[in-house]
PDB file of C-alpha atoms and ligand atoms in Angstrom:
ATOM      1  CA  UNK P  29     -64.082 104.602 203.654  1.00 94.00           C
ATOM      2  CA  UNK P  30     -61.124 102.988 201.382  1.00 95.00           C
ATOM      3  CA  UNK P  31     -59.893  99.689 203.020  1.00 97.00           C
ATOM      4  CA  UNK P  32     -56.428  98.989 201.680  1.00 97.00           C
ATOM      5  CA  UNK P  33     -53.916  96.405 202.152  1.00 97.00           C
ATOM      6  CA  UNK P  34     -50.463  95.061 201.797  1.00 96.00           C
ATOM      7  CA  UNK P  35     -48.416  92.306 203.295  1.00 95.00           C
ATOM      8  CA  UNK P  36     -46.630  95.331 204.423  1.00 92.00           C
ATOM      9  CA  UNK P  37     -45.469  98.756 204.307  1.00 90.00           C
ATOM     10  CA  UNK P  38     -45.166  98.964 200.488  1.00 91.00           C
ATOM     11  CA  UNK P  39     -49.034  99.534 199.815  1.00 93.00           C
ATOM     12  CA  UNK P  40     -48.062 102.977 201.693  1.00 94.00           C
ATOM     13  CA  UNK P  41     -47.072 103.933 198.436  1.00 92.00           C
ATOM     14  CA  UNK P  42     -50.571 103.744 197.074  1.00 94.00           C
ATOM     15  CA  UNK P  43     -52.087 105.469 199.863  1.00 95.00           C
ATOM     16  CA  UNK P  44     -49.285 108.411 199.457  1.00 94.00           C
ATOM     17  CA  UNK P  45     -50.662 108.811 196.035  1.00 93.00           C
ATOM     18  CA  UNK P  46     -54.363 108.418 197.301  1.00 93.00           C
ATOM     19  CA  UNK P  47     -53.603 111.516 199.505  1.00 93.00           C
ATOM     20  CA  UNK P  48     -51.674 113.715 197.248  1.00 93.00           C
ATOM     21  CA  UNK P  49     -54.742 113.246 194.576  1.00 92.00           C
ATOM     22  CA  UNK P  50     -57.827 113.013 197.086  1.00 91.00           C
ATOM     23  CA  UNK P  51     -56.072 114.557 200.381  1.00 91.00           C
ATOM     24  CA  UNK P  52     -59.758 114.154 202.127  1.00 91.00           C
ATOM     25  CA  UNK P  53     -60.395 110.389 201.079  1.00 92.00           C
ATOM     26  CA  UNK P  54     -61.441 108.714 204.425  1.00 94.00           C
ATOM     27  CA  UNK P  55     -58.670 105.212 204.593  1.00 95.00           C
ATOM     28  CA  UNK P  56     -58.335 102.177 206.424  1.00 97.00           C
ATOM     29  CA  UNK P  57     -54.849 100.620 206.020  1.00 97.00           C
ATOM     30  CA  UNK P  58     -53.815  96.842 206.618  1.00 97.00           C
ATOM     31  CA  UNK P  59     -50.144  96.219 206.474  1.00 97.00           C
ATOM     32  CA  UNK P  60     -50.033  92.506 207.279  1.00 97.00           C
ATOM     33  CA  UNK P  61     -46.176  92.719 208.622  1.00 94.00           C
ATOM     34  CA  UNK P  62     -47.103  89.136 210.658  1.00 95.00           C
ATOM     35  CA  UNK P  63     -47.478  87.383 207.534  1.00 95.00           C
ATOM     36  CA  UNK P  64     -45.243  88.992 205.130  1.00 92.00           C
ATOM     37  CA  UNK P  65     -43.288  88.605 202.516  1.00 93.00           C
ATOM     38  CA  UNK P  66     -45.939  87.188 200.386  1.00 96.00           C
ATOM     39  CA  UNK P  67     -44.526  86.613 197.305  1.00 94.00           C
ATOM     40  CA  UNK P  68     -43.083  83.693 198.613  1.00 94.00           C
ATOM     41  CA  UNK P  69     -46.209  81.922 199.396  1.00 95.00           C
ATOM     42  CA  UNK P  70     -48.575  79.548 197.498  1.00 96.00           C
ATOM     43  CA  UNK P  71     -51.535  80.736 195.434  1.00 97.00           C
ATOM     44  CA  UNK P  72     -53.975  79.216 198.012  1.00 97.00           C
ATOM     45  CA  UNK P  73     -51.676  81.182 201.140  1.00 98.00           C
ATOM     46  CA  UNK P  74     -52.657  84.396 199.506  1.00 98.00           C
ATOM     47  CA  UNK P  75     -55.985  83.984 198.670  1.00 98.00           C
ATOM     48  CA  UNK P  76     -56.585  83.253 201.990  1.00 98.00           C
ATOM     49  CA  UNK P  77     -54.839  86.158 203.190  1.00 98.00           C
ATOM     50  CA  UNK P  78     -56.220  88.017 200.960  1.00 98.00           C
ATOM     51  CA  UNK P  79     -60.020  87.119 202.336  1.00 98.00           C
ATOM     52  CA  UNK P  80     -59.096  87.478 205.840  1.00 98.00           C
ATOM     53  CA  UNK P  81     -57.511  90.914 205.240  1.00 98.00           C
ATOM     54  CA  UNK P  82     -60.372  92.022 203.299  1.00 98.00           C
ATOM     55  CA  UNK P  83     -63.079  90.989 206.074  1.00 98.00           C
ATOM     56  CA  UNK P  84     -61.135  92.542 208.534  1.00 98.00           C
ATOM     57  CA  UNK P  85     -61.692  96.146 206.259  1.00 98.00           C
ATOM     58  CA  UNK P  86     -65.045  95.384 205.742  1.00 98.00           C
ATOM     59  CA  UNK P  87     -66.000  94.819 209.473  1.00 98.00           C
ATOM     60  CA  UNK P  88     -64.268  97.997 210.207  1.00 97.00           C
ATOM     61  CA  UNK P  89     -66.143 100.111 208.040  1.00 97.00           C
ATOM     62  CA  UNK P  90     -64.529  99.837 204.551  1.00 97.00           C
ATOM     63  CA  UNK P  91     -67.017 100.342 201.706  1.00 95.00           C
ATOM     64  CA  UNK P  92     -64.432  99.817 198.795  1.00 95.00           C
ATOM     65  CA  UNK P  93     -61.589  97.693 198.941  1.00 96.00           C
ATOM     66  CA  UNK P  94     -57.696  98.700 196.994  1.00 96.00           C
ATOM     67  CA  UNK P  95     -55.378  95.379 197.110  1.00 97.00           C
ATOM     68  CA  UNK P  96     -52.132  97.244 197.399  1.00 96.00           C
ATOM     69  CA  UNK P  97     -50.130  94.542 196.393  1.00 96.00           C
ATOM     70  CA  UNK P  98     -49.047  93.215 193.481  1.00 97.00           C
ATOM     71  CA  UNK P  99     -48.724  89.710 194.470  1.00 97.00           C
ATOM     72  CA  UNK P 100     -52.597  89.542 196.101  1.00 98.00           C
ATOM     73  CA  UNK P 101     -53.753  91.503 192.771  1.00 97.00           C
ATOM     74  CA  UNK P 102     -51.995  88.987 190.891  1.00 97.00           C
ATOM     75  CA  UNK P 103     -53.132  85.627 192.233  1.00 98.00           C
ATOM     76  CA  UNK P 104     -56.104  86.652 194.586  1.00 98.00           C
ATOM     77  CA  UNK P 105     -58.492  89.077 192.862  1.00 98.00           C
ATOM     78  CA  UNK P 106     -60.296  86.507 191.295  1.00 97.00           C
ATOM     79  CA  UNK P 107     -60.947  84.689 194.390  1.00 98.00           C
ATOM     80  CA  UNK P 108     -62.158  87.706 196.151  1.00 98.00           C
ATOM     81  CA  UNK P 109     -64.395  88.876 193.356  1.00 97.00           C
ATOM     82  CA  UNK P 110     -66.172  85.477 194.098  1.00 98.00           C
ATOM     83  CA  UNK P 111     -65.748  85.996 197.601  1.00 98.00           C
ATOM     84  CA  UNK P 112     -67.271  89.895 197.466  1.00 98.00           C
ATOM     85  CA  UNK P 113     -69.519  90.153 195.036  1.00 97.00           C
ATOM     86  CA  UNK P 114     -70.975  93.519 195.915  1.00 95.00           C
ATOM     87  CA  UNK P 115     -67.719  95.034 197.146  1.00 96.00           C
ATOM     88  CA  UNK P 116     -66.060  97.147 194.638  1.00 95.00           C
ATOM     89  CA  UNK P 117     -62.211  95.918 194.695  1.00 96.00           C
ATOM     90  CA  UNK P 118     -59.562  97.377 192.975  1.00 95.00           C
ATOM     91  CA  UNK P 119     -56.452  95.776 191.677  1.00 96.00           C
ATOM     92  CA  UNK P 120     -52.985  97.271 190.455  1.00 95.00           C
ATOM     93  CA  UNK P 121     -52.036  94.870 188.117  1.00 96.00           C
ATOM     94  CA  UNK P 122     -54.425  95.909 185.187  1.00 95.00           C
ATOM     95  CA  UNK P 123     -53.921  99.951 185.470  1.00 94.00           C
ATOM     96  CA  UNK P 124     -50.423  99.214 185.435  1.00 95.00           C
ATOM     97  CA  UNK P 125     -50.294  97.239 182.639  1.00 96.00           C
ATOM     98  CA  UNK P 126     -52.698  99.692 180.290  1.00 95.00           C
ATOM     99  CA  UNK P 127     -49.769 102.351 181.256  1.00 95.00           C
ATOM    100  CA  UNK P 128     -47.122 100.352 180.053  1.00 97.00           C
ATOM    101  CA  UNK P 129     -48.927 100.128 177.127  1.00 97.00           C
ATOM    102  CA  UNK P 130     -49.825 103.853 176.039  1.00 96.00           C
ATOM    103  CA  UNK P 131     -46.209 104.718 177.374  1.00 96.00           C
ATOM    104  CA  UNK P 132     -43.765 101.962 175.560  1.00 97.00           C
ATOM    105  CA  UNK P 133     -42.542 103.207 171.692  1.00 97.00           C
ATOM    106  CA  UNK P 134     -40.677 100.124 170.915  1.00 97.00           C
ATOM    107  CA  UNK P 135     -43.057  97.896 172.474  1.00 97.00           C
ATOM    108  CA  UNK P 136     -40.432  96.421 175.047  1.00 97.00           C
ATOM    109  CA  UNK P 137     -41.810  96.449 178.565  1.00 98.00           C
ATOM    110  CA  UNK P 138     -40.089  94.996 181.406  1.00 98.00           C
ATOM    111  CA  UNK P 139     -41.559  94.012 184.662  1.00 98.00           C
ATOM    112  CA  UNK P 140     -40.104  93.465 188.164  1.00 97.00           C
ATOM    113  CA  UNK P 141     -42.117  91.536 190.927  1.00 96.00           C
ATOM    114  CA  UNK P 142     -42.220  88.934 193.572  1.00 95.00           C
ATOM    115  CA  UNK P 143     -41.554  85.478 192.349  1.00 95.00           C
ATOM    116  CA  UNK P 144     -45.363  84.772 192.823  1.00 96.00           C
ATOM    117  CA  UNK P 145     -45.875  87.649 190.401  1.00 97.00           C
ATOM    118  CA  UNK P 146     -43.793  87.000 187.754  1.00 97.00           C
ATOM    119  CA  UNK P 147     -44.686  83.206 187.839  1.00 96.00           C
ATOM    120  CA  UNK P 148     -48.505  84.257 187.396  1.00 97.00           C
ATOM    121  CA  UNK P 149     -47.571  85.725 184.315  1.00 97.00           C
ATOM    122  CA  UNK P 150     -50.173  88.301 184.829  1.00 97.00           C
ATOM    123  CA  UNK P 151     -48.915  91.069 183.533  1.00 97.00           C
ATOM    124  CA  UNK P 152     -47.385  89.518 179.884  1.00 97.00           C
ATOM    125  CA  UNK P 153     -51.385  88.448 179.502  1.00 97.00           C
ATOM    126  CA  UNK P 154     -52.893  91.752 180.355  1.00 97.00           C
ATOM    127  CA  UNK P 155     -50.657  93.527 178.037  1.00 97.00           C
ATOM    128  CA  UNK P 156     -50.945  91.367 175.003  1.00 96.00           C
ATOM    129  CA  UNK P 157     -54.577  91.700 175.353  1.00 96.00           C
ATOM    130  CA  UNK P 158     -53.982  95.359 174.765  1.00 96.00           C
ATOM    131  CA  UNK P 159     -51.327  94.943 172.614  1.00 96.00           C
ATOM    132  CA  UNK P 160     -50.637  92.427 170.852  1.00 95.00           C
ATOM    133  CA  UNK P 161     -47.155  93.005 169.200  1.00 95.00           C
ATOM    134  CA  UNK P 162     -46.021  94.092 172.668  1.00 97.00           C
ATOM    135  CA  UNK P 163     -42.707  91.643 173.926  1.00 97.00           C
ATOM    136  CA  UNK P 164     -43.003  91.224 177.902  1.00 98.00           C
ATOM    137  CA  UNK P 165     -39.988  90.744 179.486  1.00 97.00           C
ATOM    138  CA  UNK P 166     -40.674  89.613 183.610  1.00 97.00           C
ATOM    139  CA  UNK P 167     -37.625  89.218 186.352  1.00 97.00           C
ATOM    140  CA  UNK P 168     -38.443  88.253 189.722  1.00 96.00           C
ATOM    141  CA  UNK P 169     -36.933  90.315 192.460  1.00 95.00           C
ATOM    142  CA  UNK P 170     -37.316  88.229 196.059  1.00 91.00           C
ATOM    143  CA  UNK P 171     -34.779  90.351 197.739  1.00 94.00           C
ATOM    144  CA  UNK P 172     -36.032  93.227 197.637  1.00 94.00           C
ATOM    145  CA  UNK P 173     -39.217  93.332 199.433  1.00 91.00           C
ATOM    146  CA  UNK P 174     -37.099  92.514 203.133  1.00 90.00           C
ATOM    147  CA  UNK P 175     -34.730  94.903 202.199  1.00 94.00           C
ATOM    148  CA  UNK P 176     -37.262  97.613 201.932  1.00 93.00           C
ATOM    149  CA  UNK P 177     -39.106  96.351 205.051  1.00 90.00           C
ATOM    150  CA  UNK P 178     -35.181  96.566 206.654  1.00 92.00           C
ATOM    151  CA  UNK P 179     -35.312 100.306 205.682  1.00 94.00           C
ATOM    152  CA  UNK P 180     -31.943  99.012 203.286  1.00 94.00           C
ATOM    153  CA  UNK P 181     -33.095 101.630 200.888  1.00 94.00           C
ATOM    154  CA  UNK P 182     -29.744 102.933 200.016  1.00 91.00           C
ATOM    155  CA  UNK P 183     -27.085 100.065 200.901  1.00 93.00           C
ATOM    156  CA  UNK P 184     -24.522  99.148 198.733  1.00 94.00           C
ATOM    157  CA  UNK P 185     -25.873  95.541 199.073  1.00 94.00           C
ATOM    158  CA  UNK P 186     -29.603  96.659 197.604  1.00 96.00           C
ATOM    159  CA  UNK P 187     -27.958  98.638 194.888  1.00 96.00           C
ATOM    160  CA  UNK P 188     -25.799  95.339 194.093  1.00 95.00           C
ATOM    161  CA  UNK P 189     -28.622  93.188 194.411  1.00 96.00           C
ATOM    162  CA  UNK P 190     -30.831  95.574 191.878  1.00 96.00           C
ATOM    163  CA  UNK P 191     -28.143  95.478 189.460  1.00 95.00           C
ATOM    164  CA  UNK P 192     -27.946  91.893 189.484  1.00 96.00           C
ATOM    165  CA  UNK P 193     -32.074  91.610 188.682  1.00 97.00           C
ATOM    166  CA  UNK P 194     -32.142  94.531 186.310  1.00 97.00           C
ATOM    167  CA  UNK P 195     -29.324  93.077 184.093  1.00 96.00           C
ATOM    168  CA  UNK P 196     -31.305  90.870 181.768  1.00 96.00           C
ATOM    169  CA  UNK P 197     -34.263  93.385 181.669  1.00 96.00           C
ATOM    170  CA  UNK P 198     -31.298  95.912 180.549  1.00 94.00           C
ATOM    171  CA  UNK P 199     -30.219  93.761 177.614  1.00 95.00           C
ATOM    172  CA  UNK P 200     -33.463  93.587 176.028  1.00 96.00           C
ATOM    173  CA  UNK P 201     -33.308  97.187 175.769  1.00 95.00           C
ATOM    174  CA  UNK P 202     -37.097  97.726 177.129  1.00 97.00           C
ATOM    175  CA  UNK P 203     -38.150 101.190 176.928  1.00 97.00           C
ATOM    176  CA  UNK P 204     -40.353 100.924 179.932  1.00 98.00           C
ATOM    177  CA  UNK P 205     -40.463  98.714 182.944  1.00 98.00           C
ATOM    178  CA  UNK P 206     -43.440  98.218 185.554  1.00 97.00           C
ATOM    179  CA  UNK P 207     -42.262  98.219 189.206  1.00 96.00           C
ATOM    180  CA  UNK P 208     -44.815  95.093 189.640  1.00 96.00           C
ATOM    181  CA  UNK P 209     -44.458  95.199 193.599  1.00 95.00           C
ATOM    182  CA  UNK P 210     -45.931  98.565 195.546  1.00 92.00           C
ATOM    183  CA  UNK P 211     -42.502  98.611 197.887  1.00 93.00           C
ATOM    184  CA  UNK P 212     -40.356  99.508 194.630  1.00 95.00           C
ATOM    185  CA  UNK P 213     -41.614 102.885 194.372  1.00 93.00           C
ATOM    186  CA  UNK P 214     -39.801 103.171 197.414  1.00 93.00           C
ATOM    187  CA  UNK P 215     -36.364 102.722 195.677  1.00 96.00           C
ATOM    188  CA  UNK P 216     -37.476 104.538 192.779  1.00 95.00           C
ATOM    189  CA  UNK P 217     -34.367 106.430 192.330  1.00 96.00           C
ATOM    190  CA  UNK P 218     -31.913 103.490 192.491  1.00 96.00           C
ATOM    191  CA  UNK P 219     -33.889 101.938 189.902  1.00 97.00           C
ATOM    192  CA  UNK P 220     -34.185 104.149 187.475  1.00 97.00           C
ATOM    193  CA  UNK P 221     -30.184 105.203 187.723  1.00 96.00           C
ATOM    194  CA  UNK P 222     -30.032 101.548 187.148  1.00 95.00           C
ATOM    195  CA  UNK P 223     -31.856 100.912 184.387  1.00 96.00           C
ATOM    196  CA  UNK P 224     -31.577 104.264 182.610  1.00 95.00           C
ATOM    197  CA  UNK P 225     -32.799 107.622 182.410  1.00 94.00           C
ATOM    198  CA  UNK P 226     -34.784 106.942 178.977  1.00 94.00           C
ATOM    199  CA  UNK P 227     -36.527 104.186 180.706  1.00 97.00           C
ATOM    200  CA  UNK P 228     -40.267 104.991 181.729  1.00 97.00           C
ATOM    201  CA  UNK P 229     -40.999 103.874 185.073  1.00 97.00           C
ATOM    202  CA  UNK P 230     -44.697 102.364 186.023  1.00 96.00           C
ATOM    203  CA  UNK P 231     -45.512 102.885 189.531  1.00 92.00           C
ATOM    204  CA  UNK P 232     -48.532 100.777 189.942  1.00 85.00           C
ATOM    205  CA  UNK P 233     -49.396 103.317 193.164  1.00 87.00           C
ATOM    206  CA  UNK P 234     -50.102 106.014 190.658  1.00 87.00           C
ATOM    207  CA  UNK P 235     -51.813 103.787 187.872  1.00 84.00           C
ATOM    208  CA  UNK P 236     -54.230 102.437 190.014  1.00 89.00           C
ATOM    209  CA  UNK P 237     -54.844 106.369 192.068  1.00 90.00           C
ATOM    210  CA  UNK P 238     -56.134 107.664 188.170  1.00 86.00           C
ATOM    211  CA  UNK P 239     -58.490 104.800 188.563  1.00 83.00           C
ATOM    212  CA  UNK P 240     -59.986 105.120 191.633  1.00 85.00           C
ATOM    213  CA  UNK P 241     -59.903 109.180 191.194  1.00 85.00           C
ATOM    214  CA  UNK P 242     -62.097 108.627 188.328  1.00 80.00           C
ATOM    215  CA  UNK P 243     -64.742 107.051 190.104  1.00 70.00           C
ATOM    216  CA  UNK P 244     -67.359 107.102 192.385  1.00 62.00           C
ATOM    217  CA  UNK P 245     -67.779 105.089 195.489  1.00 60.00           C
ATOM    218  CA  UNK P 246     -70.021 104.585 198.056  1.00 56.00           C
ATOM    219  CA  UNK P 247     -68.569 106.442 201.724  1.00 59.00           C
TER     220      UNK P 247
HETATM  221  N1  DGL R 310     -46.018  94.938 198.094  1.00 68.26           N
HETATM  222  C1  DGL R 310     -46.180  93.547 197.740  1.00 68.26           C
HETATM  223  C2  DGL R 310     -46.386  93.444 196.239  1.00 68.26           C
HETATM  224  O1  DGL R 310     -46.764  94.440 195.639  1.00 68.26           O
HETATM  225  C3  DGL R 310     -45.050  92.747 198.322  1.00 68.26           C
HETATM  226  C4  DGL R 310     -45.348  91.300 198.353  1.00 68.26           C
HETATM  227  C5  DGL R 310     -44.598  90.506 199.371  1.00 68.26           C
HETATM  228  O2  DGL R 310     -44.927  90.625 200.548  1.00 68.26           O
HETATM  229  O3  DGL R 310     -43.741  89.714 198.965  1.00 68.26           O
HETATM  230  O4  DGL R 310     -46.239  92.418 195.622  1.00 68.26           O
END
């Protein structure tokens, strides 16, 4: 069974993919709505999280653990490597990140995130390991995440507040821009009329799905 989790509803979008490419794949999901939003929170906060949410999969019957969420990924996967040694755990920052890379032609990737995210700068190390000429260009995005969770996925307000965080991304003229939070997908089509039909979008959902299609796990 595939434990997955998410401070909320937004690592939905991973298991959406997980069931259009393996429709039988047996799932647990954790949305952890008490705690949420997480990119808010403290490195420590989400590491602890993190560990509690991925006991509770374990205990009920997870064999493989997916950390739907950008903002755990980011600041917790190290922590629960050390915490699970012999659980396989998958992240989304890294098959994200390798996308960006074999997609972008003028080797200007934005990224969108929680503030924890962005901060980490996870995702400008990942892809200058792969590439190295690459220019990274992060904006944080707190809004969004409660206005997703509100179900404001087409309000004037959202599409004001988007235009507000996608501005400076739009002025670098990036060529392809990672939504670095799994609840974006969710507002996929306001982004990319935002940013621009030329723009590749990286929906971390289906990076890290190619991943875990392309292995095998334990049941
Ligand atoms: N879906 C989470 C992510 O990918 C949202 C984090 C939050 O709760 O702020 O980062």
């Amino acid at each position: 069974m595939i434990g997955i989790f998410d401070s909320g509803l937004g690592g939905l979008t991973v298991v959406k993919e997980i069931f259009r490419v393996m429709p039988d794949a047996p799932i647990l999901y954790l949305g952890d709505l008490a705690r949420m939003p997480y990119g808010t929170k403290s490195k420590e906060t989400i590491c602890k999280y993190a560990e509690e949410n991925t006991r509770f999969l374990l205990d009920h019957g997870a064999k493989i653990i997916v950390i739907a969420c950008n903002t755990a990924s980011s600041l917790a996967y190290d922590h629960l490597r050390a915490k699970f040694p012999d659980t396989p755990i998958l992240e989304v920052v890294s098959p994200a990140a390798r996308k960006a890379t074999e997609l972008t032609k003028n080797n200007k990737i934005g990224v969108i995130g929680t503030r924890a995210t962005i901060s980490s700068k996870i995702y400008e190390k990942k892809i200058m390991e792969l590439k190295s000429d690459a220019h990274v260009f992060g904006a944080s995005a707190p809004l969004l995440v409660s206005l997703i969770e509100e179900g404001w996925l087409d309000k004037t307000e959202t599409k004001m507040i988007l235009k507000k965080y996608l501005h400076p991304l739009k002025k670098e003229q990036i060529d392809t821009l990672i939504l670095g939070c799994t609840h974006f997908p969710l507002i996929k089509g306001l982004i990319q009329h935002r940013i621009g039909k030329r723009v590749n979008l990286i929906d971390s959902a289906e990076a890290v799905v190619e991943d875990l299609a392309s292995k095998s796990y334990p049941d």
